[in-house]
Amino acid sequence: MARAGNARVRRRMIQLAWRFLRFQKDSDLAQWFQARTSDGRKTRRKTMIVALPRKLLIALWRFVTAGEVPQGVTVRAA
């Protein structure tokens, strides 16, 4: 999430990433985040929470365009 972009979108994507981590703990993206931030350093966690929305946005785009559900994500019926 580049700082040159829209600040509102950037904030919302980071909020979405935190919520994703909270409610989709068994997904591959959440496991990736946990593995990368397991050393306990706050700077690493801050960097990775900005990297996660990028990956999440790509996964959501694939879900919308191709119907491909990310690994480990549980999707409820509408």
Coordinates of C-alpha atoms in Angstrom, one line a residue:
M1 CA 0.0 0.0 0.0
A2 CA 1.9 3.0 -1.3
R3 CA 1.8 6.2 0.6
A4 CA 1.3 8.0 -2.7
G5 CA -2.2 6.4 -3.0
N6 CA -5.5 7.2 -1.4
A7 CA -5.1 7.4 2.4
R8 CA -8.7 6.3 3.1
V9 CA -8.3 3.2 0.9
R10 CA -5.0 2.4 2.6
R11 CA -6.5 2.7 6.1
R12 CA -9.5 0.6 5.2
M13 CA -7.3 -2.1 3.7
I14 CA -5.2 -2.3 6.8
Q15 CA -8.3 -2.5 8.9
L16 CA -9.6 -5.2 6.7
A17 CA -6.3 -7.1 7.1
W18 CA -6.6 -6.9 10.9
R19 CA -10.2 -8.2 10.7
F20 CA -9.1 -10.9 8.3
L21 CA -6.4 -12.1 10.8
R22 CA -9.0 -12.2 13.6
F23 CA -11.7 -14.1 11.8
Q24 CA -9.8 -16.2 9.3
K25 CA -7.1 -17.7 11.6
D26 CA -6.8 -20.9 9.6
S27 CA -6.3 -19.4 6.2
D28 CA -2.9 -19.5 4.4
L29 CA -2.6 -15.7 4.5
A30 CA -3.1 -15.6 8.2
Q31 CA -0.6 -18.4 8.7
W32 CA 1.9 -16.6 6.5
F33 CA 1.5 -13.5 8.7
Q34 CA 1.9 -15.4 11.9
A35 CA 5.0 -17.2 10.6
R36 CA 6.6 -13.9 9.5
T37 CA 5.9 -12.0 12.7
S38 CA 6.7 -14.8 15.2
D39 CA 10.0 -13.2 16.3
G40 CA 8.0 -10.6 18.4
R41 CA 9.6 -7.4 16.9
K42 CA 7.1 -4.6 16.5
T43 CA 8.8 -3.2 13.4
R44 CA 8.4 -6.6 11.6
R45 CA 4.7 -6.7 12.6
K46 CA 4.1 -3.2 11.3
T47 CA 5.8 -4.0 8.0
M48 CA 3.9 -7.2 7.5
I49 CA 0.5 -5.7 8.3
V50 CA 1.1 -3.4 5.3
A51 CA 2.2 -6.3 3.2
L52 CA -0.8 -8.4 4.1
P53 CA -3.4 -6.1 2.4
R54 CA -1.5 -6.4 -0.8
K55 CA -1.8 -10.2 -0.7
L56 CA -5.4 -10.0 0.5
L57 CA -6.4 -7.6 -2.3
I58 CA -4.9 -10.0 -4.9
A59 CA -6.8 -12.9 -3.3
L60 CA -10.0 -11.0 -3.3
W61 CA -9.6 -10.0 -6.9
R62 CA -9.1 -13.6 -7.9
F63 CA -12.2 -14.5 -5.9
V64 CA -14.3 -11.9 -7.6
T65 CA -13.0 -12.5 -11.2
A66 CA -12.4 -16.3 -11.2
G67 CA -14.3 -17.5 -8.2
E68 CA -11.1 -18.9 -6.7
V69 CA -11.4 -19.0 -2.9
P70 CA -8.1 -18.5 -1.1
Q71 CA -6.7 -21.6 0.7
G72 CA -8.2 -22.1 4.2
V73 CA -10.7 -19.3 4.0
T74 CA -14.3 -20.1 5.0
V75 CA -17.0 -18.5 3.0
R76 CA -20.6 -18.3 4.2
A77 CA -23.5 -18.6 1.8
A78 CA -25.4 -15.4 1.2

